[in-house]
PDB file of C-alpha atoms in Angstrom:
ATOM      1  CA  UNK W  76       0.000   0.000   0.000  1.00 47.00           C
ATOM      2  CA  UNK W  77       1.251   3.474  -0.796  1.00 60.00           C
ATOM      3  CA  UNK W  78       2.577   5.281   2.219  1.00 55.00           C
ATOM      4  CA  UNK W  79       0.951   8.548   1.214  1.00 58.00           C
ATOM      5  CA  UNK W  80      -2.457   7.166   0.224  1.00 49.00           C
ATOM      6  CA  UNK W  81      -5.447   9.435  -0.253  1.00 42.00           C
ATOM      7  CA  UNK W  82      -8.356   9.564   2.175  1.00 43.00           C
ATOM      8  CA  UNK W  83     -11.292   7.210   1.735  1.00 41.00           C
ATOM      9  CA  UNK W  84     -13.818   8.001  -0.935  1.00 42.00           C
ATOM     10  CA  UNK W  85     -16.535   8.506   1.674  1.00 44.00           C
ATOM     11  CA  UNK W  86     -14.722  11.542   3.067  1.00 49.00           C
ATOM     12  CA  UNK W  87     -14.831  13.408  -0.253  1.00 52.00           C
ATOM     13  CA  UNK W  88     -12.466  16.194   0.858  1.00 52.00           C
ATOM     14  CA  UNK W  89     -12.086  19.108  -1.497  1.00 58.00           C
ATOM     15  CA  UNK W  90      -8.851  19.576  -3.401  1.00 55.00           C
ATOM     16  CA  UNK W  91      -8.128  22.705  -1.377  1.00 58.00           C
ATOM     17  CA  UNK W  92      -8.678  20.819   1.883  1.00 55.00           C
ATOM     18  CA  UNK W  93      -6.285  18.099   0.763  1.00 56.00           C
ATOM     19  CA  UNK W  94      -3.635  20.690  -0.024  1.00 56.00           C
ATOM     20  CA  UNK W  95      -4.044  22.221   3.424  1.00 61.00           C
ATOM     21  CA  UNK W  96      -3.868  18.793   5.071  1.00 71.00           C
ATOM     22  CA  UNK W  97      -0.325  18.112   3.930  1.00 84.00           C
ATOM     23  CA  UNK W  98       2.833  20.175   3.549  1.00 93.00           C
ATOM     24  CA  UNK W  99       3.825  21.426   0.121  1.00 96.00           C
ATOM     25  CA  UNK W 100       6.564  19.179  -1.207  1.00 97.00           C
ATOM     26  CA  UNK W 101       9.644  20.435  -2.999  1.00 98.00           C
ATOM     27  CA  UNK W 102      11.941  18.117  -4.939  1.00 98.00           C
ATOM     28  CA  UNK W 103      15.507  19.354  -5.526  1.00 98.00           C
ATOM     29  CA  UNK W 104      17.361  17.286  -8.133  1.00 98.00           C
ATOM     30  CA  UNK W 105      21.112  17.822  -8.147  1.00 96.00           C
ATOM     31  CA  UNK W 106      23.715  17.742 -10.886  1.00 94.00           C
ATOM     32  CA  UNK W 107      25.938  14.771 -11.610  1.00 90.00           C
ATOM     33  CA  UNK W 108      26.146  14.200 -15.382  1.00 88.00           C
ATOM     34  CA  UNK W 109      25.352  10.520 -16.178  1.00 90.00           C
ATOM     35  CA  UNK W 110      24.747   9.738 -12.515  1.00 94.00           C
ATOM     36  CA  UNK W 111      21.581  11.794 -12.880  1.00 95.00           C
ATOM     37  CA  UNK W 112      19.743   8.734 -14.161  1.00 96.00           C
ATOM     38  CA  UNK W 113      19.479   7.850 -10.455  1.00 98.00           C
ATOM     39  CA  UNK W 114      16.888  10.645 -10.208  1.00 98.00           C
ATOM     40  CA  UNK W 115      14.558   8.469 -12.265  1.00 98.00           C
ATOM     41  CA  UNK W 116      14.636   5.731  -9.625  1.00 98.00           C
ATOM     42  CA  UNK W 117      14.013   8.240  -6.839  1.00 98.00           C
ATOM     43  CA  UNK W 118      10.973   9.626  -8.633  1.00 98.00           C
ATOM     44  CA  UNK W 119       9.638   6.149  -9.324  1.00 98.00           C
ATOM     45  CA  UNK W 120       9.607   5.320  -5.603  1.00 98.00           C
ATOM     46  CA  UNK W 121       7.972   8.625  -4.685  1.00 98.00           C
ATOM     47  CA  UNK W 122       5.201   8.095  -7.215  1.00 97.00           C
ATOM     48  CA  UNK W 123       4.690   4.499  -6.111  1.00 97.00           C
ATOM     49  CA  UNK W 124       4.296   5.774  -2.563  1.00 95.00           C
ATOM     50  CA  UNK W 125       1.577   8.179  -3.683  1.00 93.00           C
ATOM     51  CA  UNK W 126       3.699  11.284  -3.175  1.00 94.00           C
ATOM     52  CA  UNK W 127       3.838  13.782  -6.030  1.00 95.00           C
ATOM     53  CA  UNK W 128       6.035  16.857  -5.557  1.00 97.00           C
ATOM     54  CA  UNK W 129       4.342  20.253  -5.684  1.00 98.00           C
ATOM     55  CA  UNK W 130       7.536  22.031  -6.755  1.00 98.00           C
ATOM     56  CA  UNK W 131      10.380  20.610  -8.845  1.00 98.00           C
ATOM     57  CA  UNK W 132      13.783  22.267  -9.190  1.00 98.00           C
ATOM     58  CA  UNK W 133      16.755  20.863 -11.058  1.00 98.00           C
ATOM     59  CA  UNK W 134      20.394  21.694 -11.662  1.00 97.00           C
ATOM     60  CA  UNK W 135      22.139  20.277 -14.715  1.00 94.00           C
ATOM     61  CA  UNK W 136      20.839  16.759 -15.459  1.00 94.00           C
ATOM     62  CA  UNK W 137      18.397  17.246 -12.583  1.00 97.00           C
ATOM     63  CA  UNK W 138      16.685  19.859 -14.763  1.00 97.00           C
ATOM     64  CA  UNK W 139      16.368  17.339 -17.592  1.00 96.00           C
ATOM     65  CA  UNK W 140      14.773  14.686 -15.384  1.00 97.00           C
ATOM     66  CA  UNK W 141      12.557  17.121 -13.473  1.00 98.00           C
ATOM     67  CA  UNK W 142      11.403  18.984 -16.566  1.00 97.00           C
ATOM     68  CA  UNK W 143      10.631  15.765 -18.431  1.00 96.00           C
ATOM     69  CA  UNK W 144       8.622  14.488 -15.469  1.00 98.00           C
ATOM     70  CA  UNK W 145       6.435  17.592 -15.225  1.00 97.00           C
ATOM     71  CA  UNK W 146       5.990  17.641 -19.000  1.00 96.00           C
ATOM     72  CA  UNK W 147       4.466  14.160 -18.832  1.00 96.00           C
ATOM     73  CA  UNK W 148       7.448  12.558 -20.569  1.00 94.00           C
ATOM     74  CA  UNK W 149       8.860  10.636 -17.626  1.00 95.00           C
ATOM     75  CA  UNK W 150       8.296   7.191 -19.137  1.00 95.00           C
ATOM     76  CA  UNK W 151       9.795   8.289 -22.452  1.00 95.00           C
ATOM     77  CA  UNK W 152      12.908   9.603 -20.717  1.00 95.00           C
ATOM     78  CA  UNK W 153      13.275   6.384 -18.751  1.00 96.00           C
ATOM     79  CA  UNK W 154      12.955   4.270 -21.892  1.00 94.00           C
ATOM     80  CA  UNK W 155      15.438   6.473 -23.755  1.00 93.00           C
ATOM     81  CA  UNK W 156      17.988   6.280 -20.943  1.00 93.00           C
ATOM     82  CA  UNK W 157      17.719   2.494 -20.869  1.00 95.00           C
ATOM     83  CA  UNK W 158      18.244   2.321 -24.628  1.00 92.00           C
ATOM     84  CA  UNK W 159      21.596   4.104 -24.504  1.00 88.00           C
ATOM     85  CA  UNK W 160      24.836   2.350 -25.288  1.00 87.00           C
ATOM     86  CA  UNK W 161      28.201   4.087 -25.343  1.00 82.00           C
ATOM     87  CA  UNK W 162      28.172   3.998 -29.113  1.00 80.00           C
ATOM     88  CA  UNK W 163      24.668   5.454 -29.306  1.00 79.00           C
ATOM     89  CA  UNK W 164      25.541   8.148 -26.787  1.00 75.00           C
ATOM     90  CA  UNK W 165      28.501   9.130 -28.952  1.00 72.00           C
ATOM     91  CA  UNK W 166      26.121   9.630 -31.865  1.00 70.00           C
ATOM     92  CA  UNK W 167      24.483  12.480 -29.945  1.00 66.00           C
ATOM     93  CA  UNK W 168      27.778  14.286 -29.371  1.00 67.00           C
ATOM     94  CA  UNK W 169      28.458  16.795 -32.144  1.00 56.00           C
ATOM     95  CA  UNK W 170      32.143  17.623 -31.697  1.00 61.00           C
ATOM     96  CA  UNK W 171      33.379  20.980 -32.919  1.00 65.00           C
ATOM     97  CA  UNK W 172      36.682  22.844 -32.902  1.00 58.00           C
ATOM     98  CA  UNK W 173      35.215  26.341 -32.682  1.00 62.00           C
ATOM     99  CA  UNK W 174      32.860  28.040 -30.277  1.00 62.00           C
ATOM    100  CA  UNK W 175      32.531  28.031 -26.512  1.00 60.00           C
ATOM    101  CA  UNK W 176      32.525  24.276 -26.054  1.00 56.00           C
ATOM    102  CA  UNK W 177      33.670  21.010 -27.561  1.00 58.00           C
ATOM    103  CA  UNK W 178      30.056  20.026 -28.216  1.00 60.00           C
ATOM    104  CA  UNK W 179      27.460  22.104 -30.016  1.00 56.00           C
ATOM    105  CA  UNK W 180      24.610  20.268 -28.290  1.00 61.00           C
ATOM    106  CA  UNK W 181      22.356  20.469 -31.325  1.00 70.00           C
ATOM    107  CA  UNK W 182      21.989  16.701 -31.724  1.00 71.00           C
ATOM    108  CA  UNK W 183      20.811  16.306 -28.147  1.00 75.00           C
ATOM    109  CA  UNK W 184      18.398  19.179 -28.645  1.00 73.00           C
ATOM    110  CA  UNK W 185      16.997  17.475 -31.741  1.00 77.00           C
ATOM    111  CA  UNK W 186      16.559  14.277 -29.729  1.00 79.00           C
ATOM    112  CA  UNK W 187      14.521  16.199 -27.139  1.00 82.00           C
ATOM    113  CA  UNK W 188      12.476  18.194 -29.645  1.00 77.00           C
ATOM    114  CA  UNK W 189       9.865  15.525 -30.548  1.00 80.00           C
ATOM    115  CA  UNK W 190       9.009  15.145 -26.860  1.00 77.00           C
ATOM    116  CA  UNK W 191       9.561  18.600 -25.338  1.00 88.00           C
ATOM    117  CA  UNK W 192       9.751  20.924 -28.325  1.00 81.00           C
ATOM    118  CA  UNK W 193       6.453  22.750 -27.773  1.00 88.00           C
ATOM    119  CA  UNK W 194       6.533  22.782 -23.979  1.00 94.00           C
ATOM    120  CA  UNK W 195       6.831  26.066 -22.101  1.00 97.00           C
ATOM    121  CA  UNK W 196       7.769  26.170 -18.436  1.00 97.00           C
ATOM    122  CA  UNK W 197       4.841  28.366 -17.444  1.00 97.00           C
ATOM    123  CA  UNK W 198       2.442  25.816 -18.944  1.00 97.00           C
ATOM    124  CA  UNK W 199       3.691  22.931 -16.805  1.00 97.00           C
ATOM    125  CA  UNK W 200       1.158  21.651 -14.255  1.00 97.00           C
ATOM    126  CA  UNK W 201       3.376  22.560 -11.280  1.00 98.00           C
ATOM    127  CA  UNK W 202       6.121  25.110 -10.610  1.00 98.00           C
ATOM    128  CA  UNK W 203       9.449  24.197 -12.180  1.00 98.00           C
ATOM    129  CA  UNK W 204      12.828  25.900 -12.121  1.00 98.00           C
ATOM    130  CA  UNK W 205      15.942  25.018 -14.099  1.00 98.00           C
ATOM    131  CA  UNK W 206      18.981  26.455 -12.326  1.00 98.00           C
ATOM    132  CA  UNK W 207      21.762  27.945 -14.456  1.00 98.00           C
ATOM    133  CA  UNK W 208      24.702  30.290 -13.937  1.00 97.00           C
ATOM    134  CA  UNK W 209      25.273  33.551 -15.818  1.00 97.00           C
ATOM    135  CA  UNK W 210      28.690  33.353 -17.431  1.00 95.00           C
ATOM    136  CA  UNK W 211      29.467  37.084 -17.257  1.00 95.00           C
ATOM    137  CA  UNK W 212      28.621  37.584 -13.584  1.00 96.00           C
ATOM    138  CA  UNK W 213      28.433  34.153 -11.958  1.00 94.00           C
ATOM    139  CA  UNK W 214      24.929  34.977 -10.785  1.00 97.00           C
ATOM    140  CA  UNK W 215      22.630  32.072 -10.036  1.00 97.00           C
ATOM    141  CA  UNK W 216      19.779  32.215 -12.540  1.00 98.00           C
ATOM    142  CA  UNK W 217      16.356  30.652 -12.071  1.00 98.00           C
ATOM    143  CA  UNK W 218      14.660  29.834 -15.363  1.00 98.00           C
ATOM    144  CA  UNK W 219      10.925  29.829 -14.575  1.00 97.00           C
ATOM    145  CA  UNK W 220       9.347  30.674 -17.915  1.00 96.00           C
ATOM    146  CA  UNK W 221       9.963  30.311 -21.616  1.00 96.00           C
ATOM    147  CA  UNK W 222      10.736  27.257 -23.719  1.00 96.00           C
ATOM    148  CA  UNK W 223      11.676  24.190 -21.715  1.00 96.00           C
ATOM    149  CA  UNK W 224      14.415  22.798 -23.974  1.00 94.00           C
ATOM    150  CA  UNK W 225      16.664  25.916 -23.937  1.00 95.00           C
ATOM    151  CA  UNK W 226      16.251  26.129 -20.158  1.00 97.00           C
ATOM    152  CA  UNK W 227      17.334  22.500 -19.754  1.00 96.00           C
ATOM    153  CA  UNK W 228      20.243  22.989 -22.161  1.00 93.00           C
ATOM    154  CA  UNK W 229      21.413  26.043 -20.236  1.00 96.00           C
ATOM    155  CA  UNK W 230      21.216  24.161 -16.961  1.00 96.00           C
ATOM    156  CA  UNK W 231      23.490  21.349 -18.195  1.00 92.00           C
ATOM    157  CA  UNK W 232      25.855  23.505 -20.299  1.00 91.00           C
ATOM    158  CA  UNK W 233      29.057  22.316 -18.644  1.00 86.00           C
ATOM    159  CA  UNK W 234      31.823  24.836 -19.467  1.00 83.00           C
ATOM    160  CA  UNK W 235      34.302  23.472 -21.959  1.00 75.00           C
ATOM    161  CA  UNK W 236      31.966  20.662 -22.982  1.00 77.00           C
ATOM    162  CA  UNK W 237      28.746  22.320 -24.159  1.00 81.00           C
ATOM    163  CA  UNK W 238      28.473  25.783 -25.611  1.00 86.00           C
ATOM    164  CA  UNK W 239      26.749  28.360 -23.378  1.00 91.00           C
ATOM    165  CA  UNK W 240      23.094  29.070 -24.135  1.00 94.00           C
ATOM    166  CA  UNK W 241      21.880  32.605 -24.751  1.00 95.00           C
ATOM    167  CA  UNK W 242      18.538  33.344 -23.099  1.00 96.00           C
ATOM    168  CA  UNK W 243      17.230  36.919 -23.007  1.00 94.00           C
ATOM    169  CA  UNK W 244      20.658  38.292 -23.857  1.00 95.00           C
ATOM    170  CA  UNK W 245      22.518  36.409 -21.128  1.00 96.00           C
ATOM    171  CA  UNK W 246      24.966  33.578 -21.737  1.00 96.00           C
ATOM    172  CA  UNK W 247      24.158  30.779 -19.313  1.00 97.00           C
ATOM    173  CA  UNK W 248      26.115  27.725 -18.205  1.00 95.00           C
ATOM    174  CA  UNK W 249      25.714  24.688 -15.950  1.00 94.00           C
ATOM    175  CA  UNK W 250      23.675  25.379 -12.813  1.00 95.00           C
ATOM    176  CA  UNK W 251      25.677  22.851 -10.774  1.00 93.00           C
ATOM    177  CA  UNK W 252      28.501  25.406 -10.680  1.00 93.00           C
ATOM    178  CA  UNK W 253      26.461  27.689  -8.410  1.00 95.00           C
ATOM    179  CA  UNK W 254      23.829  25.463  -6.781  1.00 95.00           C
ATOM    180  CA  UNK W 255      24.568  21.743  -7.145  1.00 94.00           C
ATOM    181  CA  UNK W 256      21.546  20.641  -5.067  1.00 96.00           C
ATOM    182  CA  UNK W 257      18.978  23.468  -5.288  1.00 97.00           C
ATOM    183  CA  UNK W 258      17.274  23.165  -1.906  1.00 97.00           C
ATOM    184  CA  UNK W 259      17.269  26.955  -1.499  1.00 97.00           C
ATOM    185  CA  UNK W 260      15.152  27.385  -4.638  1.00 98.00           C
ATOM    186  CA  UNK W 261      12.512  24.972  -3.342  1.00 98.00           C
ATOM    187  CA  UNK W 262      12.381  26.921  -0.066  1.00 97.00           C
ATOM    188  CA  UNK W 263      12.077  30.239  -1.880  1.00 97.00           C
ATOM    189  CA  UNK W 264       9.140  28.910  -3.912  1.00 97.00           C
ATOM    190  CA  UNK W 265       7.281  27.955  -0.742  1.00 96.00           C
ATOM    191  CA  UNK W 266       8.073  24.286  -0.231  1.00 97.00           C
ATOM    192  CA  UNK W 267       7.412  23.235   3.351  1.00 96.00           C
ATOM    193  CA  UNK W 268       9.063  19.823   3.040  1.00 97.00           C
ATOM    194  CA  UNK W 269      12.088  19.519   0.768  1.00 98.00           C
ATOM    195  CA  UNK W 270      13.413  16.241  -0.573  1.00 98.00           C
ATOM    196  CA  UNK W 271      16.879  16.664  -2.095  1.00 97.00           C
ATOM    197  CA  UNK W 272      18.791  14.208  -4.242  1.00 97.00           C
ATOM    198  CA  UNK W 273      22.563  14.675  -4.223  1.00 94.00           C
ATOM    199  CA  UNK W 274      24.844  12.783  -6.575  1.00 91.00           C
ATOM    200  CA  UNK W 275      28.140  13.900  -5.078  1.00 79.00           C
ATOM    201  CA  UNK W 276      27.777  12.522  -1.534  1.00 62.00           C
ATOM    202  CA  UNK W 277      30.186   9.644  -2.153  1.00 58.00           C
ATOM    203  CA  UNK W 278      32.362  11.606  -4.531  1.00 53.00           C
ATOM    204  CA  UNK W 279      35.528   9.556  -4.244  1.00 54.00           C
ATOM    205  CA  UNK W 280      35.193   7.254  -7.198  1.00 52.00           C
ATOM    206  CA  UNK W 281      35.544   7.069 -10.944  1.00 53.00           C
ATOM    207  CA  UNK W 282      35.292  10.438 -12.669  1.00 51.00           C
ATOM    208  CA  UNK W 283      34.790   9.068 -16.171  1.00 49.00           C
ATOM    209  CA  UNK W 284      34.101   5.741 -17.789  1.00 49.00           C
ATOM    210  CA  UNK W 285      37.205   3.695 -18.468  1.00 44.00           C
ATOM    211  CA  UNK W 286      38.795   4.857 -21.740  1.00 42.00           C
ATOM    212  CA  UNK W 287      39.498   1.206 -22.540  1.00 44.00           C
ATOM    213  CA  UNK W 288      35.796   0.357 -22.279  1.00 47.00           C
ATOM    214  CA  UNK W 289      34.930   3.383 -24.416  1.00 44.00           C
ATOM    215  CA  UNK W 290      37.408   2.283 -27.075  1.00 44.00           C
ATOM    216  CA  UNK W 291      36.057  -1.255 -27.105  1.00 43.00           C
ATOM    217  CA  UNK W 292      32.501  -0.056 -27.548  1.00 43.00           C
ATOM    218  CA  UNK W 293      33.323   2.528 -30.209  1.00 40.00           C
ATOM    219  CA  UNK W 294      35.380   0.058 -32.208  1.00 42.00           C
ATOM    220  CA  UNK W 295      32.883  -2.760 -31.944  1.00 43.00           C
ATOM    221  CA  UNK W 296      35.416  -4.801 -29.997  1.00 40.00           C
ATOM    222  CA  UNK W 297      37.839  -5.196 -32.900  1.00 38.00           C
ATOM    223  CA  UNK W 298      41.290  -3.772 -33.478  1.00 37.00           C
ATOM    224  CA  UNK W 299      41.344  -0.931 -35.987  1.00 37.00           C
ATOM    225  CA  UNK W 300      44.191   0.271 -38.127  1.00 37.00           C
ATOM    226  CA  UNK W 301      45.011   3.955 -37.799  1.00 35.00           C
ATOM    227  CA  UNK W 302      43.330   4.970 -41.050  1.00 42.00           C
ATOM    228  CA  UNK W 303      40.076   3.304 -39.940  1.00 44.00           C
ATOM    229  CA  UNK W 304      39.856   4.826 -36.474  1.00 44.00           C
ATOM    230  CA  UNK W 305      36.679   6.845 -36.116  1.00 53.00           C
ATOM    231  CA  UNK W 306      37.157  10.584 -35.406  1.00 52.00           C
ATOM    232  CA  UNK W 307      35.032  10.283 -32.265  1.00 52.00           C
ATOM    233  CA  UNK W 308      37.407   7.674 -30.882  1.00 56.00           C
ATOM    234  CA  UNK W 309      40.445   9.855 -31.533  1.00 51.00           C
ATOM    235  CA  UNK W 310      38.731  12.780 -29.834  1.00 53.00           C
ATOM    236  CA  UNK W 311      37.891  10.673 -26.782  1.00 54.00           C
ATOM    237  CA  UNK W 312      41.494   9.472 -26.562  1.00 56.00           C
ATOM    238  CA  UNK W 313      42.743  13.041 -26.755  1.00 52.00           C
ATOM    239  CA  UNK W 314      40.231  14.323 -24.198  1.00 55.00           C
ATOM    240  CA  UNK W 315      40.563  11.641 -21.577  1.00 55.00           C
ATOM    241  CA  UNK W 316      44.103  10.434 -22.067  1.00 54.00           C
ATOM    242  CA  UNK W 317      45.482   7.240 -20.611  1.00 54.00           C
ATOM    243  CA  UNK W 318      45.169   6.133 -16.987  1.00 53.00           C
ATOM    244  CA  UNK W 319      48.860   5.202 -17.048  1.00 56.00           C
ATOM    245  CA  UNK W 320      49.885   8.681 -18.205  1.00 64.00           C
ATOM    246  CA  UNK W 321      48.766  12.205 -17.409  1.00 68.00           C
ATOM    247  CA  UNK W 322      44.975  12.755 -17.464  1.00 69.00           C
ATOM    248  CA  UNK W 323      43.485  14.394 -20.526  1.00 68.00           C
ATOM    249  CA  UNK W 324      41.671  17.723 -20.527  1.00 70.00           C
ATOM    250  CA  UNK W 325      38.272  16.015 -20.326  1.00 69.00           C
ATOM    251  CA  UNK W 326      39.276  14.061 -17.239  1.00 73.00           C
ATOM    252  CA  UNK W 327      40.561  17.221 -15.581  1.00 76.00           C
ATOM    253  CA  UNK W 328      37.407  19.140 -16.513  1.00 74.00           C
ATOM    254  CA  UNK W 329      35.025  16.499 -15.173  1.00 74.00           C
ATOM    255  CA  UNK W 330      37.159  15.943 -12.104  1.00 77.00           C
ATOM    256  CA  UNK W 331      37.018  19.665 -11.379  1.00 77.00           C
ATOM    257  CA  UNK W 332      33.231  19.640 -11.769  1.00 76.00           C
ATOM    258  CA  UNK W 333      33.014  16.731  -9.355  1.00 77.00           C
ATOM    259  CA  UNK W 334      35.101  18.640  -6.789  1.00 81.00           C
ATOM    260  CA  UNK W 335      33.031  21.806  -7.210  1.00 79.00           C
ATOM    261  CA  UNK W 336      29.744  19.974  -6.801  1.00 79.00           C
ATOM    262  CA  UNK W 337      31.020  18.166  -3.736  1.00 83.00           C
ATOM    263  CA  UNK W 338      32.580  21.133  -1.913  1.00 85.00           C
ATOM    264  CA  UNK W 339      30.008  23.749  -2.900  1.00 86.00           C
ATOM    265  CA  UNK W 340      27.168  21.331  -2.254  1.00 84.00           C
ATOM    266  CA  UNK W 341      28.416  20.598   1.261  1.00 87.00           C
ATOM    267  CA  UNK W 342      28.742  24.315   1.991  1.00 87.00           C
ATOM    268  CA  UNK W 343      25.315  25.309   0.738  1.00 89.00           C
ATOM    269  CA  UNK W 344      23.520  22.368   2.309  1.00 88.00           C
ATOM    270  CA  UNK W 345      25.156  23.075   5.662  1.00 90.00           C
ATOM    271  CA  UNK W 346      23.375  26.430   5.730  1.00 90.00           C
ATOM    272  CA  UNK W 347      20.095  25.234   4.219  1.00 91.00           C
ATOM    273  CA  UNK W 348      19.723  21.466   4.675  1.00 94.00           C
ATOM    274  CA  UNK W 349      16.822  19.548   3.158  1.00 96.00           C
ATOM    275  CA  UNK W 350      14.292  17.721   5.314  1.00 96.00           C
ATOM    276  CA  UNK W 351      15.102  14.470   3.510  1.00 97.00           C
ATOM    277  CA  UNK W 352      18.469  13.991   1.814  1.00 96.00           C
ATOM    278  CA  UNK W 353      18.704  11.127  -0.675  1.00 97.00           C
ATOM    279  CA  UNK W 354      22.247  10.098  -1.659  1.00 95.00           C
ATOM    280  CA  UNK W 355      22.466   7.257  -4.190  1.00 96.00           C
ATOM    281  CA  UNK W 356      25.713   5.285  -3.924  1.00 94.00           C
ATOM    282  CA  UNK W 357      27.077   6.091  -7.367  1.00 92.00           C
ATOM    283  CA  UNK W 358      30.788   6.736  -6.775  1.00 87.00           C
ATOM    284  CA  UNK W 359      31.824   3.620  -8.690  1.00 89.00           C
ATOM    285  CA  UNK W 360      30.055   4.853 -11.832  1.00 90.00           C
ATOM    286  CA  UNK W 361      31.824   7.367 -14.030  1.00 84.00           C
ATOM    287  CA  UNK W 362      30.315  10.732 -14.844  1.00 82.00           C
ATOM    288  CA  UNK W 363      30.124   9.717 -18.507  1.00 81.00           C
ATOM    289  CA  UNK W 364      28.670   6.249 -17.990  1.00 88.00           C
ATOM    290  CA  UNK W 365      25.320   7.161 -19.574  1.00 89.00           C
ATOM    291  CA  UNK W 366      24.932   3.553 -20.693  1.00 92.00           C
ATOM    292  CA  UNK W 367      24.510   2.408 -17.084  1.00 95.00           C
ATOM    293  CA  UNK W 368      20.982   3.742 -16.694  1.00 96.00           C
ATOM    294  CA  UNK W 369      19.558   0.455 -15.442  1.00 97.00           C
ATOM    295  CA  UNK W 370      22.046   0.270 -12.565  1.00 97.00           C
ATOM    296  CA  UNK W 371      21.719   3.960 -11.766  1.00 97.00           C
ATOM    297  CA  UNK W 372      17.920   3.823 -11.686  1.00 98.00           C
ATOM    298  CA  UNK W 373      18.154   0.863  -9.301  1.00 98.00           C
ATOM    299  CA  UNK W 374      20.597   2.780  -7.086  1.00 97.00           C
ATOM    300  CA  UNK W 375      18.204   5.737  -7.017  1.00 98.00           C
ATOM    301  CA  UNK W 376      15.369   3.456  -5.966  1.00 98.00           C
ATOM    302  CA  UNK W 377      17.467   1.877  -3.206  1.00 98.00           C
ATOM    303  CA  UNK W 378      18.517   5.266  -1.865  1.00 97.00           C
ATOM    304  CA  UNK W 379      14.955   6.584  -1.782  1.00 98.00           C
ATOM    305  CA  UNK W 380      13.669   3.433  -0.099  1.00 98.00           C
ATOM    306  CA  UNK W 381      16.350   3.836   2.607  1.00 97.00           C
ATOM    307  CA  UNK W 382      15.042   7.330   3.349  1.00 97.00           C
ATOM    308  CA  UNK W 383      11.333   6.457   3.452  1.00 97.00           C
ATOM    309  CA  UNK W 384      11.235   6.228   7.286  1.00 97.00           C
ATOM    310  CA  UNK W 385      12.759   9.714   7.515  1.00 96.00           C
ATOM    311  CA  UNK W 386      10.330  10.984   4.906  1.00 97.00           C
ATOM    312  CA  UNK W 387       7.386   9.475   6.760  1.00 94.00           C
ATOM    313  CA  UNK W 388       8.422  11.159  10.006  1.00 95.00           C
ATOM    314  CA  UNK W 389       8.981  14.549   8.350  1.00 95.00           C
ATOM    315  CA  UNK W 390       5.717  14.326   6.454  1.00 94.00           C
ATOM    316  CA  UNK W 391       3.691  13.563   9.568  1.00 93.00           C
ATOM    317  CA  UNK W 392       5.468  16.223  11.644  1.00 93.00           C
ATOM    318  CA  UNK W 393       4.748  18.942   9.092  1.00 92.00           C
ATOM    319  CA  UNK W 394       1.188  17.897   8.245  1.00 86.00           C
TER     320      UNK W 394
END
């Protein structure tokens, strides 16, 4: 039976009375690149328990999962994540040598367009915020209206990887650089009970997927002569280097992001902690292991289930 089941049909409480009977719920979904698939498992458990968030806020990949959920595309996102292989993920990465990032991001945007292309944030059924950072000032930016896809793209625009996104004349980059787990935004929007999902809590682990495993997948498991090596494979070698030698620029960049999310997240959460903090155990999974959605979703479910007693207590105390 769902923990947060509705009252019996004989009571027939009004919708307004039901809202007053329970605290408003805010869900803060943190950044973490591929580890963000764990958010899907967290949301699955919440919905199975009969608890739907009233406010959803996401940084980086948290914005993608949260925005897709409120847009009614949660199942599609889950299916898409489970369909990813390393080779298929590479097909969405449009490498470029010019511009503000190694990836243009247009292929990913095209993949989102059939599902989210006509969705505007203000038309979503519940309040949603995608957190981004303004490149020129470092100001934390809350995207609360306008087209959903550009807001999501801005929120996950990791510097050096994706090009910044221009919205209303401001160049925006990854929101995890200023608010890795956006509890404060949920509070500001009126959430009484905040559930936060952090993906940096056990940060000491693999930063990226093993370059050897990437090479094997990209090459189809066969040795290639130099003139047959795919450009994507050469780029990945250049970016992420060799574990036995100095790390490549991509490894350094993602490692720095991991450190920022961990240290900044600890600092901000110390001053404004959530009521329920969900920390999936994802340290052993690299930040680029997008093909591990099944494991990550399971880890998200396990983490949320562990916190259900805390959630039950907080829910009852605030009701």
